[in-house]
């Protein structure tokens, strides 16, 4: 017969029971081992996913006594499914902003944001479209930066009609930087990213490639990318493939994210 040894641990050394709390979406807890604090966004078998205030996600195991809730140790449990539960609305837009369910689009402002081409406009719409509609900001495209001085002159930006412009390949000493400097004013802001084309502002990992290829000088960049990656030389179809892999701001390079957010803030700032 198997012998069982008695538990000789003194009562004062035994861990005290802690509350069990369902890991409902939105519950804010802290993982004490790492100090990571965030809201529950997903709870699956054996794990819970938290999102901190910067939008960073971390996955942790659902272990006993594994979290702090308002400074108290708790055990998170998987919530019981409700047969009548309605699907949760997304709490964030694609840009990472707090979603506003049912919000109506605002009447368009006099201010505008211009981007260089159609692909740029489609990418901005994909990630920031919800934010722009709520703010009443219209995005238009230039079809090249050479026409920017004439567009700015015709637009005549002012305190109640600010103009923001996003430029590709805005690096010191370039043609683009000289044009940008010539039109910048208190009510017109030109910002840019360092990439040759907006395609490069999409993270390679999101597209399923190791890196964006280097294209020899003098060759059409988009066509060269298609050749290097073994894609059909149809740049329109290639762009639709790239755009389909963009689901949120997490699929874009930070050099683009910061510039677009800054332009939106500039155009929507109170006079």
PDB file of N, CA and C in Angstrom, residues 32-123:
ATOM      1  N   UNK A  32       3.545  40.640 -12.324  1.00  0.00           N
ATOM      2  CA  UNK A  32       4.591  41.127 -11.416  1.00  0.00           C
ATOM      3  C   UNK A  32       6.002  40.733 -11.812  1.00  0.00           C
ATOM      4  N   UNK A  33       6.160  39.622 -12.530  1.00  0.00           N
ATOM      5  CA  UNK A  33       7.509  39.197 -12.900  1.00  0.00           C
ATOM      6  C   UNK A  33       8.196  40.156 -13.847  1.00  0.00           C
ATOM      7  N   UNK A  34       7.420  40.768 -14.753  1.00  0.00           N
ATOM      8  CA  UNK A  34       7.982  41.690 -15.742  1.00  0.00           C
ATOM      9  C   UNK A  34       7.603  43.145 -15.476  1.00  0.00           C
ATOM     10  N   UNK A  35       6.584  43.354 -14.649  1.00  0.00           N
ATOM     11  CA  UNK A  35       6.089  44.713 -14.423  1.00  0.00           C
ATOM     12  C   UNK A  35       5.198  45.215 -15.541  1.00  0.00           C
ATOM     13  N   UNK A  36       4.871  44.334 -16.503  1.00  0.00           N
ATOM     14  CA  UNK A  36       4.032  44.741 -17.644  1.00  0.00           C
ATOM     15  C   UNK A  36       2.602  44.929 -17.164  1.00  0.00           C
ATOM     16  N   UNK A  37       2.041  46.095 -17.456  1.00  0.00           N
ATOM     17  CA  UNK A  37       0.682  46.423 -17.039  1.00  0.00           C
ATOM     18  C   UNK A  37      -0.146  46.733 -18.280  1.00  0.00           C
ATOM     19  N   UNK A  38      -1.313  46.104 -18.365  1.00  0.00           N
ATOM     20  CA  UNK A  38      -2.131  46.357 -19.539  1.00  0.00           C
ATOM     21  C   UNK A  38      -3.526  45.803 -19.393  1.00  0.00           C
ATOM     22  N   UNK A  39      -4.332  46.078 -20.400  1.00  0.00           N
ATOM     23  CA  UNK A  39      -5.722  45.622 -20.415  1.00  0.00           C
ATOM     24  C   UNK A  39      -5.819  44.301 -21.162  1.00  0.00           C
ATOM     25  N   UNK A  40      -6.688  43.430 -20.680  1.00  0.00           N
ATOM     26  CA  UNK A  40      -6.928  42.158 -21.343  1.00  0.00           C
ATOM     27  C   UNK A  40      -7.599  42.420 -22.692  1.00  0.00           C
ATOM     28  N   UNK A  41      -7.036  41.875 -23.759  1.00  0.00           N
ATOM     29  CA  UNK A  41      -7.683  41.985 -25.067  1.00  0.00           C
ATOM     30  C   UNK A  41      -8.066  40.613 -25.623  1.00  0.00           C
ATOM     31  N   UNK A  42      -7.477  39.555 -25.048  1.00  0.00           N
ATOM     32  CA  UNK A  42      -7.791  38.217 -25.537  1.00  0.00           C
ATOM     33  C   UNK A  42      -7.447  37.204 -24.464  1.00  0.00           C
ATOM     34  N   UNK A  43      -8.291  36.198 -24.298  1.00  0.00           N
ATOM     35  CA  UNK A  43      -8.011  35.123 -23.359  1.00  0.00           C
ATOM     36  C   UNK A  43      -8.323  33.813 -24.051  1.00  0.00           C
ATOM     37  N   UNK A  44      -7.288  33.006 -24.238  1.00  0.00           N
ATOM     38  CA  UNK A  44      -7.434  31.722 -24.899  1.00  0.00           C
ATOM     39  C   UNK A  44      -7.047  30.625 -23.929  1.00  0.00           C
ATOM     40  N   UNK A  45      -7.092  29.394 -24.379  1.00  0.00           N
ATOM     41  CA  UNK A  45      -6.794  28.264 -23.496  1.00  0.00           C
ATOM     42  C   UNK A  45      -5.372  28.369 -22.967  1.00  0.00           C
ATOM     43  N   UNK A  46      -5.241  28.684 -21.691  1.00  0.00           N
ATOM     44  CA  UNK A  46      -3.934  28.702 -21.047  1.00  0.00           C
ATOM     45  C   UNK A  46      -3.160  29.989 -21.141  1.00  0.00           C
ATOM     46  N   UNK A  47      -3.633  30.981 -21.910  1.00  0.00           N
ATOM     47  CA  UNK A  47      -2.893  32.237 -22.045  1.00  0.00           C
ATOM     48  C   UNK A  47      -3.833  33.424 -22.020  1.00  0.00           C
ATOM     49  N   UNK A  48      -3.260  34.582 -21.693  1.00  0.00           N
ATOM     50  CA  UNK A  48      -3.989  35.838 -21.743  1.00  0.00           C
ATOM     51  C   UNK A  48      -3.100  36.861 -22.441  1.00  0.00           C
ATOM     52  N   UNK A  49      -3.675  37.699 -23.296  1.00  0.00           N
ATOM     53  CA  UNK A  49      -2.938  38.740 -24.017  1.00  0.00           C
ATOM     54  C   UNK A  49      -3.301  40.094 -23.429  1.00  0.00           C
ATOM     55  N   UNK A  50      -2.271  40.866 -23.046  1.00  0.00           N
ATOM     56  CA  UNK A  50      -2.465  42.205 -22.487  1.00  0.00           C
ATOM     57  C   UNK A  50      -1.951  43.245 -23.469  1.00  0.00           C
ATOM     58  N   UNK A  51      -2.565  44.426 -23.457  1.00  0.00           N
ATOM     59  CA  UNK A  51      -2.138  45.564 -24.275  1.00  0.00           C
ATOM     60  C   UNK A  51      -1.884  46.738 -23.363  1.00  0.00           C
ATOM     61  N   UNK A  52      -0.645  47.288 -23.400  1.00  0.00           N
ATOM     62  CA  UNK A  52      -0.345  48.428 -22.536  1.00  0.00           C
ATOM     63  C   UNK A  52      -0.791  49.729 -23.198  1.00  0.00           C
ATOM     64  N   UNK A  53      -0.548  50.866 -22.539  1.00  0.00           N
ATOM     65  CA  UNK A  53      -1.050  52.146 -23.034  1.00  0.00           C
ATOM     66  C   UNK A  53      -0.340  52.619 -24.290  1.00  0.00           C
ATOM     67  N   UNK A  54       0.754  51.960 -24.662  1.00  0.00           N
ATOM     68  CA  UNK A  54       1.449  52.318 -25.897  1.00  0.00           C
ATOM     69  C   UNK A  54       1.037  51.413 -27.059  1.00  0.00           C
ATOM     70  N   UNK A  55       0.084  50.487 -26.792  1.00  0.00           N
ATOM     71  CA  UNK A  55      -0.365  49.581 -27.835  1.00  0.00           C
ATOM     72  C   UNK A  55       0.477  48.327 -27.974  1.00  0.00           C
ATOM     73  N   UNK A  56       1.433  48.114 -27.050  1.00  0.00           N
ATOM     74  CA  UNK A  56       2.275  46.920 -27.106  1.00  0.00           C
ATOM     75  C   UNK A  56       1.540  45.735 -26.516  1.00  0.00           C
ATOM     76  N   UNK A  57       1.669  44.569 -27.161  1.00  0.00           N
ATOM     77  CA  UNK A  57       0.991  43.363 -26.707  1.00  0.00           C
ATOM     78  C   UNK A  57       1.993  42.390 -26.081  1.00  0.00           C
ATOM     79  N   UNK A  58       1.570  41.699 -25.010  1.00  0.00           N
ATOM     80  CA  UNK A  58       2.361  40.627 -24.406  1.00  0.00           C
ATOM     81  C   UNK A  58       1.417  39.488 -24.047  1.00  0.00           C
ATOM     82  N   UNK A  59       1.886  38.270 -24.250  1.00  0.00           N
ATOM     83  CA  UNK A  59       1.103  37.080 -23.932  1.00  0.00           C
ATOM     84  C   UNK A  59       1.703  36.416 -22.691  1.00  0.00           C
ATOM     85  N   UNK A  60       0.845  36.087 -21.722  1.00  0.00           N
ATOM     86  CA  UNK A  60       1.294  35.465 -20.474  1.00  0.00           C
ATOM     87  C   UNK A  60       0.480  34.210 -20.198  1.00  0.00           C
ATOM     88  N   UNK A  61       1.089  33.227 -19.517  1.00  0.00           N
ATOM     89  CA  UNK A  61       0.320  32.028 -19.154  1.00  0.00           C
ATOM     90  C   UNK A  61      -0.652  32.334 -18.012  1.00  0.00           C
ATOM     91  N   UNK A  62      -1.762  31.624 -18.010  1.00  0.00           N
ATOM     92  CA  UNK A  62      -2.756  31.765 -16.939  1.00  0.00           C
ATOM     93  C   UNK A  62      -2.336  30.871 -15.768  1.00  0.00           C
ATOM     94  N   UNK A  63      -1.429  31.398 -14.962  1.00  0.00           N
ATOM     95  CA  UNK A  63      -0.912  30.625 -13.830  1.00  0.00           C
ATOM     96  C   UNK A  63      -1.559  31.084 -12.533  1.00  0.00           C
ATOM     97  N   UNK A  64      -1.687  30.193 -11.552  1.00  0.00           N
ATOM     98  CA  UNK A  64      -2.232  30.602 -10.249  1.00  0.00           C
ATOM     99  C   UNK A  64      -1.398  31.714  -9.622  1.00  0.00           C
ATOM    100  N   UNK A  65      -2.074  32.677  -9.037  1.00  0.00           N
ATOM    101  CA  UNK A  65      -1.414  33.797  -8.351  1.00  0.00           C
ATOM    102  C   UNK A  65      -0.494  34.564  -9.309  1.00  0.00           C
ATOM    103  N   UNK A  66      -0.881  34.624 -10.582  1.00  0.00           N
ATOM    104  CA  UNK A  66       0.041  35.144 -11.594  1.00  0.00           C
ATOM    105  C   UNK A  66      -0.050  36.621 -11.885  1.00  0.00           C
ATOM    106  N   UNK A  67      -1.040  37.359 -11.309  1.00  0.00           N
ATOM    107  CA  UNK A  67      -1.229  38.756 -11.674  1.00  0.00           C
ATOM    108  C   UNK A  67      -1.610  39.595 -10.457  1.00  0.00           C
ATOM    109  N   UNK A  68      -1.444  40.901 -10.635  1.00  0.00           N
ATOM    110  CA  UNK A  68      -1.868  41.868  -9.626  1.00  0.00           C
ATOM    111  C   UNK A  68      -3.042  42.660 -10.182  1.00  0.00           C
ATOM    112  N   UNK A  69      -4.094  42.758  -9.383  1.00  0.00           N
ATOM    113  CA  UNK A  69      -5.254  43.566  -9.733  1.00  0.00           C
ATOM    114  C   UNK A  69      -5.427  44.617  -8.654  1.00  0.00           C
ATOM    115  N   UNK A  70      -5.166  45.886  -9.021  1.00  0.00           N
ATOM    116  CA  UNK A  70      -5.202  46.993  -8.063  1.00  0.00           C
ATOM    117  C   UNK A  70      -4.301  46.704  -6.868  1.00  0.00           C
ATOM    118  N   UNK A  71      -3.131  46.120  -7.173  1.00  0.00           N
ATOM    119  CA  UNK A  71      -2.128  45.858  -6.146  1.00  0.00           C
ATOM    120  C   UNK A  71      -2.308  44.551  -5.402  1.00  0.00           C
ATOM    121  N   UNK A  72      -3.387  43.812  -5.649  1.00  0.00           N
ATOM    122  CA  UNK A  72      -3.648  42.565  -4.942  1.00  0.00           C
ATOM    123  C   UNK A  72      -3.389  41.379  -5.862  1.00  0.00           C
ATOM    124  N   UNK A  73      -2.788  40.312  -5.293  1.00  0.00           N
ATOM    125  CA  UNK A  73      -2.514  39.114  -6.075  1.00  0.00           C
ATOM    126  C   UNK A  73      -3.827  38.403  -6.409  1.00  0.00           C
ATOM    127  N   UNK A  74      -3.982  38.025  -7.679  1.00  0.00           N
ATOM    128  CA  UNK A  74      -5.175  37.300  -8.110  1.00  0.00           C
ATOM    129  C   UNK A  74      -4.771  36.187  -9.063  1.00  0.00           C
ATOM    130  N   UNK A  75      -5.688  35.263  -9.259  1.00  0.00           N
ATOM    131  CA  UNK A  75      -5.542  34.227 -10.282  1.00  0.00           C
ATOM    132  C   UNK A  75      -6.540  34.528 -11.393  1.00  0.00           C
ATOM    133  N   UNK A  76      -6.036  34.777 -12.583  1.00  0.00           N
ATOM    134  CA  UNK A  76      -6.934  35.020 -13.711  1.00  0.00           C
ATOM    135  C   UNK A  76      -7.444  33.692 -14.262  1.00  0.00           C
ATOM    136  N   UNK A  77      -8.710  33.687 -14.607  1.00  0.00           N
ATOM    137  CA  UNK A  77      -9.310  32.501 -15.193  1.00  0.00           C
ATOM    138  C   UNK A  77      -9.938  32.860 -16.529  1.00  0.00           C
ATOM    139  N   UNK A  78     -10.114  31.859 -17.353  1.00  0.00           N
ATOM    140  CA  UNK A  78     -10.743  32.088 -18.659  1.00  0.00           C
ATOM    141  C   UNK A  78     -12.227  32.346 -18.446  1.00  0.00           C
ATOM    142  N   UNK A  79     -12.765  33.437 -19.005  1.00  0.00           N
ATOM    143  CA  UNK A  79     -14.193  33.723 -18.806  1.00  0.00           C
ATOM    144  C   UNK A  79     -15.065  32.616 -19.400  1.00  0.00           C
ATOM    145  N   UNK A  80     -16.168  32.367 -18.737  1.00  0.00           N
ATOM    146  CA  UNK A  80     -17.110  31.385 -19.255  1.00  0.00           C
ATOM    147  C   UNK A  80     -17.816  31.958 -20.478  1.00  0.00           C
ATOM    148  N   UNK A  81     -17.894  31.210 -21.569  1.00  0.00           N
ATOM    149  CA  UNK A  81     -18.587  31.724 -22.765  1.00  0.00           C
ATOM    150  C   UNK A  81     -20.070  31.892 -22.501  1.00  0.00           C
ATOM    151  N   UNK A  82     -20.617  32.958 -23.048  1.00  0.00           N
ATOM    152  CA  UNK A  82     -22.043  33.212 -22.902  1.00  0.00           C
ATOM    153  C   UNK A  82     -22.737  32.872 -24.208  1.00  0.00           C
ATOM    154  N   UNK A  83     -23.754  31.998 -24.167  1.00  0.00           N
ATOM    155  CA  UNK A  83     -24.408  31.607 -25.426  1.00  0.00           C
ATOM    156  C   UNK A  83     -25.109  32.750 -26.122  1.00  0.00           C
ATOM    157  N   UNK A  84     -25.465  33.803 -25.365  1.00  0.00           N
ATOM    158  CA  UNK A  84     -26.182  34.934 -25.944  1.00  0.00           C
ATOM    159  C   UNK A  84     -25.297  36.159 -26.147  1.00  0.00           C
ATOM    160  N   UNK A  85     -23.986  35.953 -25.988  1.00  0.00           N
ATOM    161  CA  UNK A  85     -23.080  37.098 -26.070  1.00  0.00           C
ATOM    162  C   UNK A  85     -23.048  37.649 -27.489  1.00  0.00           C
ATOM    163  N   UNK A  86     -23.038  38.957 -27.596  1.00  0.00           N
ATOM    164  CA  UNK A  86     -22.915  39.610 -28.897  1.00  0.00           C
ATOM    165  C   UNK A  86     -21.445  39.862 -29.185  1.00  0.00           C
ATOM    166  N   UNK A  87     -21.045  39.859 -30.447  1.00  0.00           N
ATOM    167  CA  UNK A  87     -19.635  40.099 -30.769  1.00  0.00           C
ATOM    168  C   UNK A  87     -19.168  41.440 -30.222  1.00  0.00           C
ATOM    169  N   UNK A  88     -17.937  41.444 -29.681  1.00  0.00           N
ATOM    170  CA  UNK A  88     -17.379  42.680 -29.137  1.00  0.00           C
ATOM    171  C   UNK A  88     -17.025  43.639 -30.265  1.00  0.00           C
ATOM    172  N   UNK A  89     -17.316  44.903 -30.080  1.00  0.00           N
ATOM    173  CA  UNK A  89     -16.875  45.916 -31.037  1.00  0.00           C
ATOM    174  C   UNK A  89     -15.374  46.128 -30.873  1.00  0.00           C
ATOM    175  N   UNK A  90     -14.664  46.464 -31.936  1.00  0.00           N
ATOM    176  CA  UNK A  90     -13.240  46.762 -31.782  1.00  0.00           C
ATOM    177  C   UNK A  90     -13.047  47.982 -30.890  1.00  0.00           C
ATOM    178  N   UNK A  91     -12.096  47.894 -29.986  1.00  0.00           N
ATOM    179  CA  UNK A  91     -11.847  49.001 -29.074  1.00  0.00           C
ATOM    180  C   UNK A  91     -10.835  49.989 -29.647  1.00  0.00           C
ATOM    181  N   UNK A  92     -10.161  49.637 -30.730  1.00  0.00           N
ATOM    182  CA  UNK A  92      -9.152  50.493 -31.352  1.00  0.00           C
ATOM    183  C   UNK A  92      -9.397  50.577 -32.843  1.00  0.00           C
ATOM    184  N   UNK A  93      -9.057  51.720 -33.406  1.00  0.00           N
ATOM    185  CA  UNK A  93      -9.073  51.826 -34.857  1.00  0.00           C
ATOM    186  C   UNK A  93      -7.775  51.250 -35.399  1.00  0.00           C
ATOM    187  N   UNK A  94      -7.653  51.180 -36.720  1.00  0.00           N
ATOM    188  CA  UNK A  94      -6.431  50.641 -37.324  1.00  0.00           C
ATOM    189  C   UNK A  94      -5.206  51.469 -36.983  1.00  0.00           C
ATOM    190  N   UNK A  95      -5.413  52.754 -36.638  1.00  0.00           N
ATOM    191  CA  UNK A  95      -4.281  53.614 -36.287  1.00  0.00           C
ATOM    192  C   UNK A  95      -3.887  53.475 -34.827  1.00  0.00           C
ATOM    193  N   UNK A  96      -4.668  52.713 -34.041  1.00  0.00           N
ATOM    194  CA  UNK A  96      -4.392  52.564 -32.621  1.00  0.00           C
ATOM    195  C   UNK A  96      -5.178  53.513 -31.740  1.00  0.00           C
ATOM    196  N   UNK A  97      -5.988  54.408 -32.348  1.00  0.00           N
ATOM    197  CA  UNK A  97      -6.808  55.327 -31.569  1.00  0.00           C
ATOM    198  C   UNK A  97      -7.993  54.583 -30.956  1.00  0.00           C
ATOM    199  N   UNK A  98      -8.555  55.171 -29.905  1.00  0.00           N
ATOM    200  CA  UNK A  98      -9.739  54.581 -29.299  1.00  0.00           C
ATOM    201  C   UNK A  98     -10.904  54.692 -30.272  1.00  0.00           C
ATOM    202  N   UNK A  99     -11.575  53.566 -30.536  1.00  0.00           N
ATOM    203  CA  UNK A  99     -12.700  53.558 -31.470  1.00  0.00           C
ATOM    204  C   UNK A  99     -13.908  54.256 -30.851  1.00  0.00           C
ATOM    205  N   UNK A 100     -14.671  54.916 -31.673  1.00  0.00           N
ATOM    206  CA  UNK A 100     -15.891  55.597 -31.236  1.00  0.00           C
ATOM    207  C   UNK A 100     -17.060  54.974 -32.001  1.00  0.00           C
ATOM    208  N   UNK A 101     -17.673  53.905 -31.447  1.00  0.00           N
ATOM    209  CA  UNK A 101     -18.754  53.229 -32.176  1.00  0.00           C
ATOM    210  C   UNK A 101     -19.905  54.181 -32.480  1.00  0.00           C
ATOM    211  N   UNK A 102     -20.366  54.138 -33.724  1.00  0.00           N
ATOM    212  CA  UNK A 102     -21.517  54.939 -34.105  1.00  0.00           C
ATOM    213  C   UNK A 102     -21.228  56.399 -34.394  1.00  0.00           C
ATOM    214  N   UNK A 103     -19.944  56.802 -34.306  1.00  0.00           N
ATOM    215  CA  UNK A 103     -19.625  58.211 -34.547  1.00  0.00           C
ATOM    216  C   UNK A 103     -19.856  58.561 -36.017  1.00  0.00           C
ATOM    217  N   UNK A 104     -20.453  59.733 -36.248  1.00  0.00           N
ATOM    218  CA  UNK A 104     -20.678  60.187 -37.615  1.00  0.00           C
ATOM    219  C   UNK A 104     -19.481  60.970 -38.124  1.00  0.00           C
ATOM    220  N   UNK A 105     -19.296  60.901 -39.427  1.00  0.00           N
ATOM    221  CA  UNK A 105     -18.217  61.682 -40.032  1.00  0.00           C
ATOM    222  C   UNK A 105     -18.500  63.166 -39.862  1.00  0.00           C
ATOM    223  N   UNK A 106     -17.458  63.912 -39.559  1.00  0.00           N
ATOM    224  CA  UNK A 106     -17.596  65.352 -39.377  1.00  0.00           C
ATOM    225  C   UNK A 106     -17.614  66.040 -40.736  1.00  0.00           C
ATOM    226  N   UNK A 107     -18.321  67.165 -40.818  1.00  0.00           N
ATOM    227  CA  UNK A 107     -18.290  67.958 -42.039  1.00  0.00           C
ATOM    228  C   UNK A 107     -16.840  68.334 -42.348  1.00  0.00           C
ATOM    229  N   UNK A 108     -16.448  68.219 -43.599  1.00  0.00           N
ATOM    230  CA  UNK A 108     -15.053  68.408 -43.971  1.00  0.00           C
ATOM    231  C   UNK A 108     -14.536  69.790 -43.562  1.00  0.00           C
ATOM    232  N   UNK A 109     -13.336  69.795 -43.014  1.00  0.00           N
ATOM    233  CA  UNK A 109     -12.667  71.051 -42.665  1.00  0.00           C
ATOM    234  C   UNK A 109     -12.182  71.739 -43.937  1.00  0.00           C
ATOM    235  N   UNK A 110     -11.848  73.012 -43.763  1.00  0.00           N
ATOM    236  CA  UNK A 110     -11.221  73.727 -44.875  1.00  0.00           C
ATOM    237  C   UNK A 110      -9.792  73.238 -45.088  1.00  0.00           C
ATOM    238  N   UNK A 111      -9.147  72.801 -43.990  1.00  0.00           N
ATOM    239  CA  UNK A 111      -7.785  72.298 -44.093  1.00  0.00           C
ATOM    240  C   UNK A 111      -7.734  70.967 -44.839  1.00  0.00           C
ATOM    241  N   UNK A 112      -6.572  70.647 -45.363  1.00  0.00           N
ATOM    242  CA  UNK A 112      -6.388  69.425 -46.145  1.00  0.00           C
ATOM    243  C   UNK A 112      -5.041  68.797 -45.834  1.00  0.00           C
ATOM    244  N   UNK A 113      -4.955  67.500 -46.138  1.00  0.00           N
ATOM    245  CA  UNK A 113      -3.666  66.813 -46.160  1.00  0.00           C
ATOM    246  C   UNK A 113      -3.450  66.313 -47.588  1.00  0.00           C
ATOM    247  N   UNK A 114      -2.298  66.658 -48.162  1.00  0.00           N
ATOM    248  CA  UNK A 114      -1.934  66.178 -49.485  1.00  0.00           C
ATOM    249  C   UNK A 114      -0.845  65.125 -49.362  1.00  0.00           C
ATOM    250  N   UNK A 115      -0.939  64.086 -50.176  1.00  0.00           N
ATOM    251  CA  UNK A 115       0.113  63.084 -50.278  1.00  0.00           C
ATOM    252  C   UNK A 115       0.540  63.023 -51.739  1.00  0.00           C
ATOM    253  N   UNK A 116       1.646  62.302 -52.002  1.00  0.00           N
ATOM    254  CA  UNK A 116       2.211  62.384 -53.351  1.00  0.00           C
ATOM    255  C   UNK A 116       1.405  61.654 -54.415  1.00  0.00           C
ATOM    256  N   UNK A 117       0.853  60.490 -54.075  1.00  0.00           N
ATOM    257  CA  UNK A 117       0.175  59.719 -55.113  1.00  0.00           C
ATOM    258  C   UNK A 117      -0.969  58.892 -54.576  1.00  0.00           C
ATOM    259  N   UNK A 118      -1.585  58.141 -55.484  1.00  0.00           N
ATOM    260  CA  UNK A 118      -2.766  57.358 -55.122  1.00  0.00           C
ATOM    261  C   UNK A 118      -2.441  56.274 -54.113  1.00  0.00           C
ATOM    262  N   UNK A 119      -1.275  55.619 -54.262  1.00  0.00           N
ATOM    263  CA  UNK A 119      -0.910  54.576 -53.316  1.00  0.00           C
ATOM    264  C   UNK A 119      -0.761  55.141 -51.903  1.00  0.00           C
ATOM    265  N   UNK A 120      -0.155  56.336 -51.820  1.00  0.00           N
ATOM    266  CA  UNK A 120      -0.008  56.980 -50.511  1.00  0.00           C
ATOM    267  C   UNK A 120      -1.379  57.239 -49.895  1.00  0.00           C
ATOM    268  N   UNK A 121      -2.303  57.756 -50.717  1.00  0.00           N
ATOM    269  CA  UNK A 121      -3.644  58.070 -50.219  1.00  0.00           C
ATOM    270  C   UNK A 121      -4.370  56.813 -49.758  1.00  0.00           C
ATOM    271  N   UNK A 122      -4.222  55.719 -50.501  1.00  0.00           N
ATOM    272  CA  UNK A 122      -4.888  54.472 -50.125  1.00  0.00           C
ATOM    273  C   UNK A 122      -4.332  53.911 -48.829  1.00  0.00           C
ATOM    274  N   UNK A 123      -3.030  54.051 -48.622  1.00  0.00           N
ATOM    275  CA  UNK A 123      -2.434  53.551 -47.379  1.00  0.00           C
ATOM    276  C   UNK A 123      -2.878  54.386 -46.180  1.00  0.00           C
TER     277      UNK A 123
END
